[in-house]
Structures are given as C-alpha cells and as structure tokens.
XYZ file of C-alpha atoms in Angstrom:
528
model
C -13.434 -17.511 2.738
C -16.895 -18.005 0.923
C -16.824 -17.955 -2.635
C -19.605 -17.432 -5.367
C -20.296 -16.516 -8.823
C -24.057 -17.735 -9.133
C -26.899 -15.403 -6.775
C -25.696 -14.857 -3.999
C -27.311 -11.835 -2.163
C -30.762 -11.528 -2.052
C -33.742 -9.236 -0.718
C -33.116 -8.430 2.986
C -29.487 -9.793 3.547
C -27.299 -7.658 5.931
C -24.033 -7.295 6.427
C -22.257 -4.809 9.189
C -19.763 -3.141 6.443
C -19.901 -4.088 3.003
C -17.038 -3.255 0.169
C -17.052 -2.772 -3.425
C -13.883 -4.417 -4.598
C -11.335 -8.012 -4.165
C -8.756 -6.022 -5.351
C -5.549 -5.606 -2.665
C -7.254 -3.215 -0.867
C -11.036 -4.594 -1.068
C -9.460 -7.675 0.498
C -6.792 -6.005 3.260
C -9.727 -4.259 4.636
C -11.852 -6.607 4.915
C -9.015 -8.999 6.370
C -8.193 -5.918 9.538
C -12.139 -6.083 9.689
C -12.599 -9.596 9.545
C -9.376 -9.347 13.455
C -12.227 -7.676 15.018
C -14.994 -10.011 14.347
C -16.916 -7.105 12.163
C -19.185 -9.551 9.530
C -17.820 -8.324 6.340
C -18.849 -8.290 2.695
C -16.556 -7.812 -0.589
C -18.789 -7.389 -3.960
C -15.915 -7.912 -6.785
C -17.451 -7.587 -10.666
C -14.019 -9.691 -11.807
C -14.476 -14.257 -11.150
C -10.494 -14.435 -10.964
C -7.971 -12.464 -9.534
C -6.711 -10.085 -11.626
C -3.364 -11.113 -12.762
C -2.949 -8.480 -15.211
C 0.827 -6.841 -14.196
C 0.377 -3.428 -12.283
C 3.099 -2.776 -9.915
C 6.248 -4.704 -9.376
C 6.965 -4.548 -5.343
C 5.540 -3.463 -2.284
C 7.604 -1.322 0.729
C 8.112 -1.130 4.129
C 4.979 -0.542 4.672
C 2.922 -2.597 3.414
C 5.948 -5.092 3.775
C 5.372 -4.937 8.065
C 2.055 -4.407 7.438
C 1.758 -8.627 6.013
C 4.751 -9.406 8.421
C 2.245 -8.133 11.164
C -0.507 -10.435 10.223
C 1.380 -13.976 9.825
C 2.209 -13.580 6.030
C 6.231 -13.562 5.884
C 7.193 -16.786 4.730
C 4.580 -16.424 1.850
C 6.327 -13.137 0.954
C 10.068 -14.575 1.095
C 8.743 -17.727 -1.799
C 7.082 -14.753 -3.391
C 10.381 -12.584 -3.523
C 13.127 -15.645 -4.242
C 10.956 -16.441 -7.168
C 10.741 -13.344 -8.340
C 14.891 -12.842 -8.054
C 15.478 -16.527 -9.859
C 12.641 -15.288 -13.197
C 15.491 -11.664 -12.603
C 18.384 -14.426 -12.943
C 16.528 -15.709 -16.069
C 15.736 -12.085 -17.858
C 19.880 -11.474 -17.563
C 20.841 -14.879 -18.464
C 17.719 -15.102 -21.938
C 19.886 -11.182 -22.805
C 23.335 -13.067 -22.967
C 21.936 -16.373 -24.613
C 20.450 -13.435 -27.409
C 23.827 -12.382 -26.758
C 22.226 -8.598 -25.954
C 25.077 -5.994 -24.193
C 24.815 -4.458 -21.083
C 24.284 -8.059 -19.212
C 26.060 -7.590 -16.445
C 24.536 -6.934 -12.969
C 23.729 -3.838 -12.471
C 25.325 -2.021 -8.871
C 22.129 -3.880 -6.323
C 19.301 -2.092 -6.980
C 17.870 0.354 -4.398
C 14.543 1.944 -6.218
C 14.097 4.947 -8.809
C 12.559 8.157 -8.992
C 11.422 8.721 -12.659
C 13.824 6.661 -13.970
C 17.025 7.880 -12.628
C 18.016 4.390 -10.587
C 19.295 4.267 -7.407
C 22.461 2.389 -5.920
C 21.804 0.203 -3.157
C 26.198 0.362 -1.804
C 25.065 4.421 -1.651
C 22.645 4.084 1.269
C 24.096 4.886 4.629
C 23.845 1.995 5.539
C 23.908 2.894 9.652
C 21.241 5.146 9.028
C 18.720 3.932 11.835
C 15.353 4.191 9.803
C 16.289 1.318 7.593
C 16.447 -1.156 10.695
C 13.455 -0.974 12.593
C 11.282 -2.958 10.519
C 12.829 -6.505 11.195
C 12.540 -9.151 8.375
C 10.196 -7.359 7.001
C 13.057 -4.970 6.459
C 14.421 -7.311 4.115
C 11.279 -7.473 1.879
C 10.123 -5.549 -1.230
C 10.317 -7.564 -4.877
C 6.871 -8.201 -4.648
C 4.049 -8.041 -7.811
C 0.739 -6.127 -7.349
C -0.746 -9.908 -8.077
C 1.047 -12.193 -5.555
C -0.170 -9.454 -2.901
C -3.940 -10.387 -3.767
C -3.281 -13.383 -4.360
C -1.660 -13.721 -0.850
C -4.618 -11.673 0.501
C -7.163 -13.456 -1.616
C -6.280 -16.507 0.744
C -6.227 -15.548 3.048
C -9.615 -14.111 4.022
C -10.318 -17.555 3.337
C -8.879 -18.683 6.356
C -10.969 -15.428 8.496
C -14.181 -16.975 6.904
C -14.489 -13.201 4.940
C -17.634 -13.607 2.831
C -16.468 -12.512 -0.575
C -18.795 -12.391 -3.794
C -17.298 -12.881 -6.956
C -19.276 -11.648 -10.704
C -21.574 -8.996 -9.043
C -21.266 -5.679 -8.851
C -22.165 -2.689 -7.157
C -24.822 -1.214 -9.212
C -26.235 1.965 -6.654
C -26.654 2.870 -3.013
C -28.674 4.697 -0.631
C -27.592 6.143 2.198
C -29.040 6.819 5.601
C -28.108 8.357 8.213
C -27.885 4.713 10.238
C -27.566 2.151 6.732
C -26.213 1.728 3.402
C -28.963 -0.239 1.104
C -26.247 -1.611 -1.168
C -27.697 -2.807 -5.160
C -26.163 -5.123 -6.793
C -26.423 -7.072 -9.905
C -27.387 -10.066 -7.984
C -29.666 -8.312 -5.690
C -29.975 -5.993 -2.318
C -28.157 -5.545 0.842
C -28.802 -3.127 4.311
C -24.852 -2.282 5.365
C -24.074 -0.556 8.005
C -21.474 0.447 5.969
C -20.333 0.527 2.316
C -16.383 1.391 1.694
C -15.383 1.709 -1.675
C -12.550 0.247 -2.730
C -13.689 -0.252 -6.336
C -10.798 1.152 -8.229
C -9.298 4.927 -9.707
C -13.028 4.780 -11.953
C -15.040 4.104 -8.569
C -18.356 3.612 -8.794
C -19.292 4.316 -5.359
C -17.214 7.774 -5.650
C -18.844 8.841 -8.722
C -23.204 8.513 -7.031
C -21.921 9.389 -3.188
C -20.911 11.797 -5.494
C -17.638 12.916 -3.875
C -15.248 15.734 -5.842
C -12.412 14.737 -7.069
C -10.537 17.288 -8.064
C -7.038 17.133 -9.380
C -4.649 17.347 -12.678
C -5.281 16.249 -15.930
C -3.631 13.379 -18.027
C -1.053 14.101 -20.117
C 1.351 11.413 -21.084
C 0.022 7.670 -22.553
C 1.976 4.923 -20.433
C 1.662 0.937 -21.494
C 3.263 -1.608 -19.169
C 2.724 -5.432 -20.653
C 3.833 -8.609 -19.625
C 5.196 -10.342 -24.278
C 6.465 -12.657 -26.290
C 9.030 -10.477 -29.147
C 11.458 -10.551 -31.277
C 14.089 -8.358 -32.094
C 14.272 -7.891 -28.253
C 17.616 -7.931 -28.540
C 18.352 -4.398 -29.719
C 16.307 -2.494 -26.768
C 18.514 -1.966 -23.807
C 17.940 -3.022 -19.992
C 16.155 -0.727 -17.549
C 15.051 2.160 -18.152
C 15.731 4.240 -21.170
C 15.168 8.063 -21.872
C 14.643 8.774 -25.775
C 14.090 11.647 -27.866
C 10.476 10.178 -28.428
C 9.373 8.847 -24.731
C 10.175 6.573 -22.453
C 10.813 2.978 -22.772
C 11.948 -0.255 -20.220
C 12.647 -3.914 -20.303
C 12.778 -6.149 -17.886
C 13.095 -6.501 -14.586
C 11.932 -10.026 -15.820
C 11.736 -11.824 -18.987
C 8.985 -10.462 -21.284
C 8.263 -6.948 -19.404
C 7.864 -4.232 -21.358
C 6.978 -0.269 -19.972
C 6.415 2.531 -22.880
C 5.736 6.252 -21.767
C 4.597 8.552 -24.931
C 4.338 12.422 -23.484
C 2.232 13.464 -26.699
C -1.683 13.105 -24.694
C -3.600 10.611 -23.141
C -5.758 7.957 -25.436
C -7.966 7.878 -26.907
C -10.180 5.618 -24.949
C -8.682 4.551 -22.237
C -10.569 1.921 -21.451
C -10.276 0.208 -24.610
C -8.193 -3.444 -24.832
C -4.897 -3.495 -25.421
C -3.589 -4.996 -28.454
C -0.090 -6.555 -29.983
C 0.248 -3.935 -32.521
C -0.320 -1.136 -30.055
C 2.381 -2.640 -27.755
C 4.960 -2.907 -30.614
C 3.901 0.220 -31.815
C 4.634 1.949 -28.974
C 7.379 0.621 -27.809
C 8.810 1.265 -31.383
C 8.517 4.652 -31.375
C 10.027 4.962 -28.109
C 12.626 2.627 -28.248
C 13.838 3.197 -31.906
C 14.382 -0.918 -32.285
C 12.345 -2.639 -35.579
C 10.627 -5.012 -32.747
C 7.626 -7.247 -33.848
C 5.128 -8.417 -30.829
C 4.454 -11.869 -31.190
C 2.209 -12.416 -28.223
C 1.225 -10.809 -25.698
C 0.263 -12.375 -21.561
C -0.469 -9.289 -19.927
C -0.978 -5.248 -20.623
C -2.267 -2.411 -18.665
C -2.838 0.803 -20.290
C -2.106 4.344 -18.036
C -1.567 8.080 -17.397
C -0.670 11.035 -15.473
C -4.454 11.999 -13.980
C -3.933 12.815 -10.931
C -7.034 13.918 -8.736
C -8.003 12.833 -5.358
C -10.941 13.071 -3.177
C -10.707 16.147 -0.177
C -12.196 13.407 2.151
C -12.317 10.350 2.799
C -16.077 9.910 4.216
C -19.212 11.037 3.413
C -22.164 10.064 6.121
C -21.473 5.863 6.367
C -19.273 5.681 2.842
C -16.132 5.680 2.626
C -13.570 5.344 -0.005
C -9.625 3.383 -0.274
C -7.079 3.204 -2.452
C -7.732 4.328 -6.000
C -11.369 4.737 -4.895
C -9.680 7.985 -3.261
C -6.829 8.326 -4.813
C -5.398 9.043 -8.292
C -2.274 9.468 -9.824
C 0.776 7.944 -12.633
C 2.598 4.786 -11.120
C 5.892 5.233 -11.123
C 7.639 4.511 -8.336
C 4.617 1.585 -7.912
C 3.318 3.892 -5.099
C -0.386 3.108 -5.278
C -0.407 -0.570 -4.232
C 1.377 1.089 -1.669
C -0.879 3.650 -0.123
C -4.633 1.997 -1.282
C -3.167 -0.889 2.007
C -1.758 2.304 4.342
C -5.541 3.107 3.633
C -7.002 0.162 4.280
C -3.983 -1.524 7.422
C -5.467 2.017 8.899
C -9.367 2.624 8.700
C -9.803 -0.659 9.202
C -9.695 -0.910 13.085
C -11.630 2.392 13.025
C -14.672 0.802 11.204
C -14.411 -1.635 13.253
C -14.514 0.000 16.679
C -17.267 2.443 14.795
C -19.263 -1.083 14.550
C -18.329 -2.308 17.598
C -19.579 0.504 19.534
C -16.280 1.856 21.441
C -15.041 4.047 18.569
C -13.630 7.724 20.600
C -15.257 10.439 19.856
C -14.155 11.579 16.208
C -11.622 8.544 15.876
C -12.925 7.330 12.164
C -12.554 11.232 10.990
C -9.115 11.112 11.765
C -9.182 8.660 9.289
C -9.184 11.155 6.715
C -6.992 13.564 8.716
C -3.734 10.704 8.862
C -4.322 9.617 5.564
C -5.091 12.937 3.572
C -1.442 14.467 2.822
C -0.219 11.422 2.325
C -1.865 10.386 -0.488
C -1.226 13.958 -0.875
C 2.396 13.246 -1.281
C 2.456 10.429 -3.536
C 0.157 13.041 -6.249
C 3.059 15.099 -5.770
C 6.098 12.967 -5.858
C 4.926 11.181 -9.197
C 4.562 15.221 -10.866
C 7.478 16.301 -9.687
C 8.340 12.117 -12.058
C 6.352 13.290 -15.253
C 7.919 16.395 -15.145
C 11.497 14.951 -15.465
C 10.509 11.921 -18.281
C 9.298 14.514 -20.269
C 11.757 14.862 -23.634
C 11.919 18.238 -24.228
C 15.509 20.199 -23.162
C 14.565 22.404 -20.260
C 13.189 18.560 -18.706
C 16.765 16.956 -19.309
C 18.536 19.461 -18.175
C 16.783 19.840 -14.546
C 17.498 15.947 -14.926
C 20.778 15.845 -16.108
C 21.563 17.703 -12.726
C 18.871 15.341 -10.509
C 20.477 11.970 -11.634
C 24.486 14.011 -10.494
C 22.857 14.242 -7.363
C 21.267 11.158 -7.204
C 25.204 9.522 -7.378
C 25.871 11.248 -4.195
C 24.823 9.060 -0.685
C 23.021 11.938 0.676
C 20.599 12.021 -1.909
C 19.886 8.614 -2.090
C 19.464 7.623 1.415
C 16.982 10.852 0.865
C 15.142 9.634 -2.315
C 15.115 5.424 -0.811
C 13.234 6.624 2.127
C 10.860 8.131 0.987
C 10.677 5.722 -1.852
C 10.703 2.995 0.945
C 8.221 4.927 3.282
C 11.101 4.358 5.808
C 10.201 8.123 7.715
C 5.712 7.931 6.739
C 4.323 9.738 10.387
C 1.277 10.736 11.896
C 1.379 13.882 13.203
C -0.176 12.399 16.655
C -0.049 14.091 20.242
C 3.600 13.420 22.388
C 7.317 14.205 22.436
C 8.673 11.312 22.148
C 10.760 10.674 18.633
C 7.981 6.917 18.329
C 5.368 8.666 18.400
C 3.149 8.790 15.087
C 6.062 6.429 13.887
C 5.220 2.696 12.694
C 6.552 0.168 16.526
C 10.244 -0.887 15.933
C 10.073 -4.403 15.504
C 12.095 -5.344 19.126
C 13.581 -8.425 19.811
C 12.641 -10.260 22.119
C 14.023 -12.793 25.281
C 11.475 -16.241 23.998
C 12.593 -15.707 20.854
C 9.773 -13.748 19.543
C 9.378 -10.203 17.710
C 7.505 -8.030 18.243
C 5.711 -8.396 14.283
C 4.674 -11.407 15.608
C 2.737 -10.393 18.057
C 0.380 -8.382 16.543
C -1.182 -11.129 14.254
C -3.998 -11.580 15.914
C -4.997 -7.586 15.361
C -6.079 -4.867 18.439
C -4.027 -2.558 20.095
C -0.747 -3.349 22.459
C 0.217 -1.984 25.521
C 4.286 -2.687 25.453
C 5.798 -3.475 28.952
C 9.108 -4.402 28.208
C 10.159 -3.418 32.338
C 7.304 -5.474 34.644
C 6.053 -2.379 35.438
C 2.944 -3.042 37.169
C 1.541 0.307 37.454
C 1.628 0.797 33.882
C -0.559 -2.741 33.269
C -2.688 -1.075 35.788
C -3.542 2.109 33.232
C -4.739 -0.470 31.036
C -7.536 -2.016 33.126
C -10.721 -1.817 31.486
C -9.464 -1.772 27.819
C -9.402 -5.610 27.944
C -11.963 -5.851 25.619
C -9.574 -3.673 22.596
C -6.228 -4.479 24.099
C -3.959 -6.394 25.098
C -1.160 -6.212 27.465
C 2.108 -7.515 26.879
C 5.298 -7.422 29.506
C 8.123 -8.880 28.092
C 12.091 -8.459 28.205
C 14.160 -7.345 25.279
C 17.241 -8.596 23.566
C 18.771 -5.121 22.670
C 17.886 -1.399 23.363
C 14.426 -0.271 24.107
C 11.789 1.903 25.599
C 10.346 0.940 28.342
C 6.908 0.362 27.358
C 4.631 1.426 24.091
C 1.513 1.514 23.330
C 0.536 0.200 19.647
C -2.554 0.322 17.873
C -3.868 -2.051 15.879
C -2.434 -0.489 12.471
C 0.592 -1.138 13.848
C 1.480 2.999 14.745
C 3.634 3.830 18.028
C 0.643 6.188 19.975
C 2.952 6.623 23.022
C 5.944 5.656 24.386
C 7.930 6.449 27.173
C 11.722 5.842 27.812
C 13.114 4.994 31.884
C 16.569 4.493 33.489
C 17.125 0.398 33.919
C 15.197 -0.891 36.463
C 13.919 2.658 37.532
C 9.849 2.540 37.049
C 8.464 4.517 33.705
C 6.965 7.647 33.699
C 3.332 7.651 32.840
C 2.320 10.769 31.197
C 0.339 10.921 28.926
C -0.563 7.411 29.163
C -4.608 7.972 30.340
C -4.819 10.488 26.992
C -3.802 8.506 24.094
C -5.435 5.396 26.478
C -8.865 7.579 25.074
C -7.964 9.378 22.645
C -7.850 6.316 20.617
C -8.891 3.340 22.521
C -12.509 5.016 24.478
C -13.648 4.912 27.754
C -12.855 1.935 29.764
C -15.702 -0.381 30.833
C -17.159 0.850 34.442
C -15.778 0.024 37.444
C -12.304 -1.553 35.951
C -10.453 2.272 36.767
C-alpha cells in the first residue's frame, strides 16, 4: 500500500477506480479490485487508521470473507487477545468488589439488549457448521478489521492517499473527474465508501429516504471512579439504557429524548458522565476518555446503489442504529459483492447487467438491517407498552427455538440471494468443504476469481468451463465427507450453481451453461 500524506495527486493522474473512504469498507473493496488486477486509488481524509470505538464483533459472512482471503490466523489472534481483555474486565470487577462477576452462560449475541444464551442453540442445525473455521470467529472489533485490511492492501500494492479528501467530481458517460484537496484524478469509476455523511452521495444527488432519529447514544472507552456500582452487560432503567463491559472501561448509553443538538461536536468527559449518571443512576465520575463516539437511530437507504459511473457502499448507501453491530458487516458484504462485478466491468468481460445485480442483491439485505435495528429501538424504549412487549420477547428468547432463530439472523448464516436454480445451495455462501489433500475450500479462494469445483473427476464438467480460464479456475479434488458433485462459486463466495450425483456417476450439467453465461459472460472465442 503506497501511503503518503503529502501532495500525492496531480492534474491528469489516472486510475481505473477511485474509492472515497479508506475505512474497512473502502479497504475491503480496494483489496477485491486489486486481486483482479484493477488499478485502484483510495482517498482517505484521516492520516491514520481510525481507532474510535465502534462495532465490537463481526458476523459469519464477514469472517468467511476475510478467511477466504487468507486472514484467518490474524483474526484468531485478535479474538484471543479480546477474550483475554474480557477476562481481565471480570477480574477487575471482582477486585473492586462489584456484584455479579461470575461468568454468564455462553454469550451468543443480543437483540435490543436481550441476551441470547449459547447453550440454548440447536447445536445440530447445519447452518452453524457450513463456514468451517470462520464459524469460530466473532469477537473482532472494527478497528482491528481496518488495521488488518490496511495491511492486506499494502501487500497487494494498493495506493492509499491518506490526508487527502474528495472535494468534488464531474461524472461523464465514460469517466469521472475527481477533485481532491491535493489535485485532480481522472478515473473510470468512483465509489463512495465515505460513511453516513457521504460527500459522494450528496454531490451525486442520490435520494436518501428513511426515518428521522429519535435517540441519542454514546459509546466510549473511559477511565472512571465509582464504576463498581454499575451492573455488567446491558441494563434497562426508567431513564434509558446503559451497558458496561465486556472490556475494561467500555460504556454505552442510550437516551430516548431526541437526537443530539450537534452530532458532530467532540464528545467530552462531562457529556459521557452526565449520560451515564442519567441512565444508570450511579454517581460515577469519568476521569479520562480514550475513545468516544455519539450515535442516533437515523435509518435511511438509497433506492439504487449506482448512478452511472458512481456507486456507493457501506454507510454511504445505508445508515441505521448500531445495535447488533450489523453496519460493519453489511458494508463488508457490499464491498465483496461489488468488487468482482466492478472488476469484471473494468476488464470488459462482464455479462450484460452484471453491475446492476449489485443493488438487486444488496439492497434487500440493507432494508432488512434497517428494520431489524428499528425493532430493537422500539423494544428498548423506557415506556410501559415497550416494556410489556420486551418482557414477552425476553421469555420467548429463553427458548431453544427462538434463540436459534435470532442467532441465525444476527450471525448472517441464513443470508441467501435469490438466484436462478433449484439446488438448496444456490444463492448461499459455499460450504467450507474439506478435501482429501488436507486443504479446505476457504484455502482455495485466497486469490479471488470464480471457481468451478469438480468433486467427481468429471471431464464433461470441466469441458464446459473451456474459454473461461481468464476469469474462472477449475479445481478437481476429492472431498472427505458428503458433498455435491460440483459447485460453481462466484468470486464473492456465493454458490451460483450446484448439482448432486450418485457416487460413481457423472454429474448432470443442466443449468451450468446458463450460470456460466450469467455470471462470467461470453467464453473466449473458439473455446466452445
């Protein structure tokens, strides 16, 4: 990653894609484009990786995407360190004489602060066992994801201009002229990954309908006195919500008396102290702020993620309350879905309409997340009707069926795209099959690109992929357990086609040609 904070752009500079925003979403998109040999430039106004406390965990699709790009060992190390910090938090509370420091049942997430118990999950549900090693990854905070992706971008040679901000652009039919605080770039495409207050979205004129904010929330890492009087975990009171932990000094508050007067003002120790005292009733004193952010439940989404040669991803395309940590995961999913489609368009082999499937596939999931967070805000309100409903839902969440329902949706293991074909794997993330040579499918996807997985040594199957060698690899390998006869896997890890076959028989190839054309375009001339 070529990083510079001096004058790094100049008149006439060209790139195939410019990305505004170098957070996790922009960096993930840049890495996906770089894998496809696309010349990409990232503009980031901050000079260093943002360490502001934000999302504290990732879901299964995000863990899968990072695992499939070779980042599993790094994720495991981050999670190990995070769990040690949680253990330290419990030890500190015990030393301070706080009540309720015994380890709770295995945590499986929460809905509106209603804790979900891992020991109530249906352990036999196959949806929890398809992602291989990624199934065990979750406790990875947003700043760690950004740092890992920044390192990955450096390995791939991505150009990141830090301390450089997009100030304007002119989009034509064949290029985008991007103006920055350090000069001008001409690019084929511009992608706004520049957050909820996206400059790209505003200047491009994307509509941004939705619902206005009703709450003021804070999240911070602080030093304080009197914290032993706070209960660990999420707590509802007559004046709002507060949370303490799962790491030392981490606090969260939610007040339901309207949005903040100035969302962009610096978050002070006095403001955090007042909010925590108000919501908890505990006379704490905040003595130092290490990291703090202010948030609302503003929930909006652009109707279409593309306008000509300008696209949006992550919070630039959709904003919502942060409860459940869905925002980071939604943005990473946008980047992985868009990356290969934009690369195919740049490279000239994209089938007609491929780039339009980005909105078609990602918009419904974004809309679901907005409603998922709206429902949580409704359940957290400190008024009698919401509390009555919350009591009912809390009792329901204490059952195995409801816990499994919530966790499958929070974790993302049930995400499925509406793709043509009847096989149950189509539209789902490809299962992380284990092979006889000791590798797994995730190990075979680090280079990006599509993959036709031949699991029965079928020459007729492999012949169908002739002509796609520049965009699709064919892998013939034996699985160690039950598996389909063949899978066609898109570069984003989604199963585009699958077929079962009896042992020893050739796989029926109905639908394979259509899937190849739909997702990988026209084969090279003379190959078929």
